[in-house]
Tab-separated table of C-alpha atoms in Angstrom:
chain	number	residue	atom	x	y	z
A	245	LEU	CA	-16.749	29.101	-28.195
A	246	CYS	CA	-13.371	30.071	-26.789
A	247	VAL	CA	-12.794	32.955	-28.877
A	248	GLN	CA	-16.520	34.422	-28.127
A	249	ALA	CA	-16.350	33.486	-24.261
A	250	THR	CA	-15.677	36.071	-21.704
A	251	GLY	CA	-14.340	36.211	-18.390
A	252	PRO	CA	-12.181	33.801	-16.578
A	253	ALA	CA	-12.749	31.226	-19.180
A	254	ALA	CA	-11.857	33.141	-22.144
A	255	GLN	CA	-8.677	34.237	-20.333
A	256	SER	CA	-7.610	30.715	-19.492
A	257	ALA	CA	-7.890	29.914	-23.249
A	258	ARG	CA	-5.597	32.585	-24.132
A	259	ARG	CA	-2.996	31.588	-21.381
A	260	VAL	CA	0.138	29.086	-21.471
A	261	VAL	CA	2.092	27.850	-19.043
A	262	ILE	CA	6.232	28.602	-19.266
A	263	THR	CA	8.423	26.054	-17.524
A	264	GLY	CA	12.172	26.207	-17.697
A	265	VAL	CA	12.412	29.720	-16.482
A	266	PRO	CA	15.548	30.349	-14.680
A	267	ASP	CA	15.231	30.846	-11.208
A	268	GLY	CA	17.230	33.561	-8.967
A	269	LEU	CA	19.508	34.981	-11.628
A	270	LEU	CA	17.627	38.081	-12.064
A	271	PRO	CA	15.080	40.090	-9.891
A	272	ASP	CA	11.376	38.764	-10.510
A	273	ASP	CA	10.346	42.165	-12.352
A	274	VAL	CA	13.270	42.044	-14.823
A	275	MET	CA	12.595	38.282	-15.700
A	276	ALA	CA	8.763	39.070	-16.355
A	277	ASP	CA	9.955	41.694	-18.721
A	278	ILE	CA	12.356	39.373	-20.726
A	279	LEU	CA	9.614	36.887	-20.889
A	280	ILE	CA	7.231	39.795	-22.462
A	281	ILE	CA	9.811	40.499	-24.858
A	282	HIS	CA	10.405	37.086	-25.857
A	283	PHE	CA	6.755	36.074	-26.392
A	284	GLN	CA	5.959	39.656	-28.259
A	285	LYS	CA	8.827	39.098	-30.886
A	286	SER	CA	7.763	37.848	-34.379
A	287	LYS	CA	10.592	35.040	-34.569
A	288	ASN	CA	9.106	33.459	-31.595
A	289	ASN	CA	5.609	33.102	-33.120
A	290	GLY	CA	4.552	35.633	-30.359
A	291	GLY	CA	1.975	38.659	-30.115
A	292	ASP	CA	0.589	41.155	-27.750
A	293	VAL	CA	1.151	40.035	-24.498
A	294	GLU	CA	-1.828	41.045	-21.913
A	295	GLU	CA	-0.320	39.613	-18.764
A	296	VAL	CA	2.836	37.808	-17.631
A	297	THR	CA	2.450	36.098	-13.860
A	298	TYR	CA	5.935	35.541	-12.364
A	299	PRO	CA	6.849	34.309	-9.758
A	300	THR	CA	4.287	31.717	-9.266
A	301	LYS	CA	4.260	29.265	-6.458
A	302	ARG	CA	6.056	26.721	-8.624
A	303	LYS	CA	9.792	27.446	-8.969
A	304	GLY	CA	10.642	28.029	-12.553
A	305	VAL	CA	7.186	28.232	-13.917
A	306	ALA	CA	5.420	31.669	-15.437
A	307	TYR	CA	1.963	32.117	-16.915
A	308	VAL	CA	1.649	34.196	-20.213
A	309	THR	CA	-1.564	35.365	-21.231
A	310	PHE	CA	-2.011	36.685	-24.783
A	311	GLU	CA	-4.458	39.467	-26.152
A	312	ASP	CA	-5.578	36.950	-29.018
A	313	GLN	CA	-5.935	33.096	-28.732
A	314	GLU	CA	-4.528	32.750	-32.345
A	315	VAL	CA	-1.147	33.600	-30.885
A	316	VAL	CA	-1.352	30.618	-28.094
A	317	GLU	CA	-1.628	28.332	-31.165
A	318	ARG	CA	1.357	30.130	-33.035
A	319	VAL	CA	3.492	29.796	-29.712
A	320	LEU	CA	2.223	26.218	-29.132
A	321	GLY	CA	3.379	25.242	-32.528
A	322	LYS	CA	7.063	26.448	-32.214
A	323	ASP	CA	9.383	23.638	-32.212
A	324	GLU	CA	11.810	25.440	-29.773
A	325	HIS	CA	11.678	28.347	-27.210
A	326	ARG	CA	15.174	30.109	-26.346
A	327	LEU	CA	14.943	32.568	-23.888
A	328	GLU	CA	17.720	35.003	-24.930
A	329	ASP	CA	18.698	38.483	-23.763
A	330	ARG	CA	21.890	40.459	-22.716
A	331	ARG	CA	21.109	40.272	-19.082
A	332	LEU	CA	21.363	36.457	-19.303
A	333	SER	CA	24.772	34.613	-19.738
A	334	ARG	CA	23.658	32.079	-22.044
A	335	TYR	CA	20.159	30.746	-23.465
A	336	TYR	CA	17.659	28.695	-21.603
A	337	PRO	CA	15.221	26.517	-23.336
A	338	LEU	CA	11.681	26.845	-22.300
A	339	LYS	CA	8.908	24.424	-22.382
A	340	VAL	CA	5.295	25.919	-23.437
A	341	THR	CA	2.284	24.046	-22.572
A	342	ARG	CA	-1.630	25.042	-22.796
A	343	TYR	CA	-2.893	26.170	-19.700
A	344	CYS	CA	-5.248	23.894	-17.633
A	345	GLU	CA	-6.409	24.194	-14.350
A	346	ASN	CA	-6.331	20.571	-13.137
A	347	VAL	CA	-3.621	17.975	-13.255
A	348	PHE	CA	-5.500	15.697	-15.677
A	349	GLY	CA	-7.857	17.409	-18.059
A	350	SER	CA	-10.584	14.947	-17.447
A	351	VAL	CA	-11.549	11.469	-16.911
A	352	THR	CA	-14.547	9.191	-17.999
A	353	SER	CA	-16.690	7.153	-15.569
A	354	VAL	CA	-19.626	5.108	-16.370
A	355	LEU	CA	-22.824	5.346	-14.169
A	356	ASN	CA	-25.326	3.012	-13.559
A	357	LEU	CA	-28.830	4.647	-13.006
A	358	SER	CA	-30.847	1.521	-13.116
A	359	VAL	CA	-31.126	1.343	-9.314
A	360	PHE	CA	-33.415	4.450	-9.942
A	361	LYS	CA	-35.254	2.997	-12.659
A	362	ASP	CA	-38.563	2.423	-10.347
A	363	GLN	CA	-38.505	5.892	-8.770
A	364	PHE	CA	-37.450	7.792	-11.517
A	365	VAL	CA	-37.897	8.604	-15.231
A	366	LEU	CA	-34.254	8.096	-16.063
A	367	GLU	CA	-34.562	10.938	-18.970
A	368	GLU	CA	-35.768	13.371	-16.216
A	369	LEU	CA	-33.147	12.452	-13.742
A	370	LEU	CA	-30.280	12.649	-16.415
A	371	GLN	CA	-31.670	16.304	-17.040
A	372	GLU	CA	-31.464	17.052	-13.601
A	373	LEU	CA	-28.183	15.866	-13.562
A	374	GLN	CA	-26.962	18.016	-16.251
A	375	LYS	CA	-28.339	21.041	-14.704
A	376	LYS	CA	-26.736	20.197	-11.553
A	377	SER	CA	-23.138	19.289	-13.266
A	378	THR	CA	-22.637	21.606	-15.996
A	379	ALA	CA	-19.166	21.457	-15.641
A	380	LEU	CA	-19.630	17.482	-16.707
A	381	SER	CA	-20.159	16.001	-20.261
A	382	PHE	CA	-22.771	13.274	-20.350
A	383	GLY	CA	-23.105	10.685	-23.058
A	384	PRO	CA	-26.313	9.123	-24.386
A	385	LEU	CA	-28.431	7.047	-22.162
A	386	GLN	CA	-28.128	3.248	-22.635
A	387	PRO	CA	-31.297	0.940	-22.295
A	388	ASN	CA	-29.694	-0.744	-19.597
A	389	GLY	CA	-29.388	2.475	-17.477
A	390	HIS	CA	-25.736	3.130	-18.198
A	391	ILE	CA	-24.381	6.677	-19.241
A	392	SER	CA	-20.962	7.553	-19.769
A	393	VAL	CA	-19.620	10.935	-18.005
A	394	GLN	CA	-16.444	12.919	-18.529
A	395	GLY	CA	-15.085	15.664	-16.731
A	396	SER	CA	-12.719	16.906	-13.978
A	397	PHE	CA	-12.238	14.735	-10.622
A	398	PRO	CA	-13.466	17.696	-8.247
A	399	ALA	CA	-16.883	17.932	-10.536
A	400	MET	CA	-17.279	14.090	-10.748
A	401	LYS	CA	-17.142	14.118	-6.540
A	402	LEU	CA	-19.794	16.677	-6.489
A	403	LEU	CA	-21.832	14.432	-8.657
A	404	ARG	CA	-21.232	11.181	-6.811
A	405	ASP	CA	-22.053	12.900	-3.668
A	406	PHE	CA	-25.508	14.270	-5.359
A	407	LEU	CA	-25.969	10.797	-6.250
A	408	LEU	CA	-25.375	9.116	-2.765
A	409	LEU	CA	-27.928	11.631	-1.261
A	410	LYS	CA	-30.339	10.412	-3.615
A	411	ALA	CA	-29.626	6.611	-3.049
A	412	LYS	CA	-29.627	7.278	0.465
A	413	SER	CA	-33.148	8.920	0.475
A	414	LEU	CA	-34.670	6.303	-1.500
A	415	SER	CA	-33.263	3.356	0.538
A	416	GLU	CA	-34.911	5.188	3.894
A	417	LYS	CA	-38.329	5.419	1.742
A	418	GLU	CA	-38.183	1.883	0.978
A	419	LYS	CA	-37.774	1.037	4.663
A	420	GLY	CA	-40.804	2.990	5.630
A	421	LYS	CA	-43.014	1.453	2.950
A	422	GLU	CA	-42.359	-1.842	3.994
A	423	ARG	CA	-43.059	-1.406	7.538
A	424	LYS	CA	-46.368	0.404	6.882
A	425	SER	CA	-47.719	-1.592	3.981
A	426	GLN	CA	-48.886	-4.892	3.359
A	427	GLN	CA	-47.377	-6.381	-0.140
A	428	SER	CA	-47.155	-9.687	-2.082
A	429	PRO	CA	-43.963	-11.354	-1.570
A	430	ARG	CA	-42.691	-10.952	-5.048
A	431	ARG	CA	-43.268	-7.069	-4.697
A	432	ARG	CA	-41.220	-6.886	-1.463
A	433	LEU	CA	-38.622	-9.140	-3.106
A	434	GLN	CA	-38.436	-6.384	-5.577
A	435	GLN	CA	-38.315	-3.745	-3.242
A	436	HIS	CA	-35.775	-5.531	-0.904
A	437	ARG	CA	-33.432	-5.908	-4.040
A	438	ARG	CA	-33.632	-2.316	-5.017
A	439	THR	CA	-33.091	-1.266	-1.232
A	440	ARG	CA	-30.016	-3.560	-1.021
A	441	GLU	CA	-28.680	-2.033	-4.417
A	442	ALA	CA	-29.204	1.735	-3.257
A	443	SER	CA	-27.630	0.683	0.146
A	444	GLN	CA	-24.501	-0.598	-1.599
A	445	PHE	CA	-24.115	2.414	-3.217
A	446	VAL	CA	-24.429	4.518	-0.551
A	447	GLN	CA	-22.200	2.505	2.265
A	448	GLY	CA	-20.525	4.652	4.362
A	449	ALA	CA	-23.243	6.992	5.564
A	450	ASP	CA	-22.768	5.495	9.219
A	451	GLY	CA	-19.251	6.096	9.003
A	452	GLU	CA	-18.535	2.348	9.386
A	453	LYS	CA	-17.553	1.995	5.684
A	454	GLN	CA	-16.580	4.921	3.237
A	455	MET	CA	-15.624	5.131	-0.307
A	456	VAL	CA	-13.173	7.570	-2.097
A	457	VAL	CA	-12.954	7.827	-5.900
A	458	LEU	CA	-9.536	9.013	-7.103
A	459	ASP	CA	-7.582	9.490	-10.136
A	460	THR	CA	-5.458	6.439	-10.706
A	461	ASP	CA	-2.192	8.468	-11.115
A	462	THR	CA	-2.990	10.740	-8.127
A	463	TYR	CA	-3.394	7.454	-6.086
A	464	TYR	CA	-0.082	5.960	-7.003
A	465	TYR	CA	1.699	9.357	-6.210
A	466	MET	CA	-0.109	9.490	-2.858
A	467	LYS	CA	0.710	6.041	-1.990
A	468	HIS	CA	4.238	6.652	-2.962
A	469	PHE	CA	5.153	9.981	-1.469
A	470	PHE	CA	2.231	10.146	1.395
A	471	PRO	CA	1.566	6.636	2.575
A	472	LYS	CA	0.575	7.825	5.883
A	473	THR	CA	-2.626	9.121	3.878
A	474	PHE	CA	-3.480	5.295	3.774
A	475	PRO	CA	-2.803	4.308	7.656
A	476	VAL	CA	-2.324	0.457	7.999
A	477	ASN	CA	-3.439	-0.117	11.973
A	478	ASP	CA	-5.916	-2.337	14.061
A	479	ASP	CA	-8.501	0.441	13.806
A	480	VAL	CA	-9.007	0.969	9.969
A	481	ALA	CA	-8.646	-1.517	6.760
A	482	ILE	CA	-8.177	0.083	3.567
A	483	SER	CA	-8.230	-1.405	0.170
A	484	ALA	CA	-8.340	-0.274	-3.473
A	485	SER	CA	-9.314	-1.230	-6.887
A	486	ALA	CA	-8.257	0.298	-10.076
A	487	ASP	CA	-10.242	0.571	-13.389
A	488	GLY	CA	-8.158	2.296	-15.992
A	489	ASP	CA	-8.157	6.240	-15.287
A	490	ILE	CA	-10.249	5.705	-11.887
A	491	THR	CA	-9.058	3.955	-8.490
A	492	THR	CA	-12.033	3.517	-5.750
A	493	VAL	CA	-10.419	3.385	-2.360
A	494	TYR	CA	-12.544	1.764	0.385
A	495	ILE	CA	-12.026	2.276	4.034
A	496	LYS	CA	-13.959	0.572	6.843
A	497	SER	CA	-13.541	-0.390	10.490
A	498	ALA	CA	-11.322	-3.054	11.390
A	499	GLY	CA	-12.673	-4.635	14.355
A	500	SER	CA	-15.985	-4.175	16.461
A	501	ARG	CA	-14.366	-2.049	18.703
A	502	SER	CA	-12.926	0.472	16.131
A	503	ASP	CA	-14.221	4.026	16.177
A	504	PRO	CA	-16.413	5.002	13.097
A	505	ARG	CA	-15.072	8.294	13.582
A	506	GLN	CA	-11.651	7.387	12.554
A	507	VAL	CA	-13.094	5.855	9.278
A	508	LEU	CA	-14.288	9.044	8.433
A	509	ARG	CA	-11.223	11.205	9.433
A	510	VAL	CA	-9.315	8.750	7.100
A	511	LYS	CA	-11.594	9.546	4.434
A	512	GLU	CA	-11.598	13.101	4.760
A	513	ASN	CA	-7.868	13.068	4.815
A	514	ILE	CA	-7.424	11.365	1.670
A	515	GLU	CA	-10.155	13.659	-0.063
A	516	ASN	CA	-8.328	16.792	0.921
A	517	GLN	CA	-4.917	15.413	0.093
A	518	SER	CA	-6.055	14.276	-3.357
A	519	VAL	CA	-7.476	17.689	-3.972
A	520	LYS	CA	-4.639	19.595	-3.223
A	521	LEU	CA	-2.503	17.131	-5.837
A	522	HIS	CA	-5.025	17.442	-8.188
A	523	ASN	CA	-4.413	21.111	-8.485
A	524	ASP	CA	-0.560	20.988	-8.218
A	525	LEU	CA	0.591	17.644	-10.340
A	526	ARG	CA	1.188	17.537	-14.108
A	527	LYS	CA	1.801	14.271	-16.184
A	528	GLU	CA	4.254	13.733	-19.303
A	529	ARG	CA	4.517	10.712	-21.157
A	530	ILE	CA	7.533	9.333	-22.656
A	531	CYS	CA	6.620	7.151	-25.275
A	532	TYR	CA	8.562	4.151	-26.786
A	533	GLU	CA	6.377	2.126	-28.398
A	534	ARG	CA	8.090	1.409	-31.509
A	535	HIS	CA	11.248	1.126	-29.747
A	536	THR	CA	13.157	-2.211	-29.238
A	537	ARG	CA	12.905	-4.154	-25.949
A	538	GLU	CA	16.565	-3.038	-25.294
A	539	GLU	CA	16.007	0.499	-25.861
A	540	LYS	CA	12.803	0.518	-23.535
A	541	GLU	CA	15.008	-1.096	-20.772
A	542	ARG	CA	17.513	1.605	-21.208
A	543	TYR	CA	14.827	4.128	-20.833
A	544	LYS	CA	13.872	2.777	-17.656
A	545	ARG	CA	17.462	2.455	-16.391
A	546	VAL	CA	17.906	6.160	-17.199
A	547	CYS	CA	14.595	6.899	-15.410
A	548	THR	CA	15.697	4.986	-12.430
A	549	SER	CA	19.119	6.656	-12.089
A	550	LEU	CA	17.535	10.055	-12.289
A	551	LYS	CA	15.115	9.606	-9.432
A	552	SER	CA	17.670	10.485	-6.839
A	553	HIS	CA	18.038	13.943	-8.302
A	554	HIS	CA	14.357	14.522	-8.545
A	555	PRO	CA	12.920	12.960	-5.266
A	556	SER	CA	9.454	14.576	-5.861
A	557	VAL	CA	8.597	12.708	-9.311
A	558	LEU	CA	7.292	9.665	-9.688
A	559	THR	CA	7.641	7.431	-12.805
A	560	ILE	CA	5.438	4.870	-13.842
A	561	PRO	CA	6.641	2.410	-16.447
A	562	TYR	CA	4.306	0.757	-19.144
A	563	ASP	CA	4.790	-1.637	-22.154
A	564	THR	CA	4.426	1.442	-24.447
A	565	HIS	CA	5.400	4.430	-22.442
A	566	ILE	CA	6.658	6.029	-19.216
A	567	ASP	CA	4.329	8.534	-17.042
A	568	VAL	CA	6.233	10.940	-15.038
A	569	ILE	CA	4.144	12.660	-12.574
A	570	GLY	CA	5.179	15.645	-10.370
A	571	THR	CA	5.064	19.772	-10.311
A	572	SER	CA	5.362	21.148	-13.541
A	573	SER	CA	8.873	22.421	-13.284
A	574	GLU	CA	10.061	19.223	-11.841
A	575	VAL	CA	8.441	17.171	-14.776
A	576	PHE	CA	9.892	19.259	-17.284
A	577	LYS	CA	13.460	19.014	-15.984
A	578	PHE	CA	12.991	15.487	-15.325
A	579	THR	CA	11.888	14.422	-19.054
A	580	LYS	CA	14.798	16.989	-20.469
A	581	GLU	CA	17.359	15.021	-18.986
A	582	VAL	CA	15.783	11.584	-19.932
């Protein structure tokens, strides 16, 4: 499909990200020529280069687009890339990775569509969601109304906003029907339960309580480097609940005299910051699952000792690995030193 695709999608499939490009040694156009020469050489598993983007907004990072996607696979398969040229005083190791537009390729979430089952045929609702969110991948609809969805966070956010509007409209219709019609106690109880579920799903429409769904690693990075995004004061209360790749942040008014608009401003700031980081961050994983406990502790000590040299890099240690999060160039330098 990638080979047959046209336009930006096809170009992205033929592009790689180069980190470790020596910065400031030569004029930018000269460095771009050196990169072209390197990635056209057969000894580097290269081929015809369509375009080199250098410099980029990230220091030491370049984008190379090949004319043939097969060259991408060959270049990625080479164990080591050394940038060598008579205009350089020494060789420089390069890291080549597959191009992707977002920090974390995709995340998976489980939607509970059962709150809509009395108003919609769920299969038809699913078809509407699939048409609305073509960038997302939907799993099979389960008998209990649950369905797995996979895709990028921006696409997931659009889907969430669409469902919130659906739930809100249903909630308002339910309230109108209850006022106008005489129904049995059992029927009223059923409608009240559905209304309550929908209102819980859409809490925040009035500005008093809001919810933001974030990538967990992005959330950790924001908490560490941008703590003011999550203000702690008498007006707003913020809590977070992590569930694997996803962290849900809840924002609500802290007191009866709090301004509901402050809650909306905090929510907007969190969303804007997360979108910016989603486009800028990259993650590398240092695995040590088969190492001894002493070796794992050594890795952790090394990461701690290097933090002062890489102040914009966040490391998150786990039992089997360490996640390194930051910009492409910083992550590459940090993991190389480790």
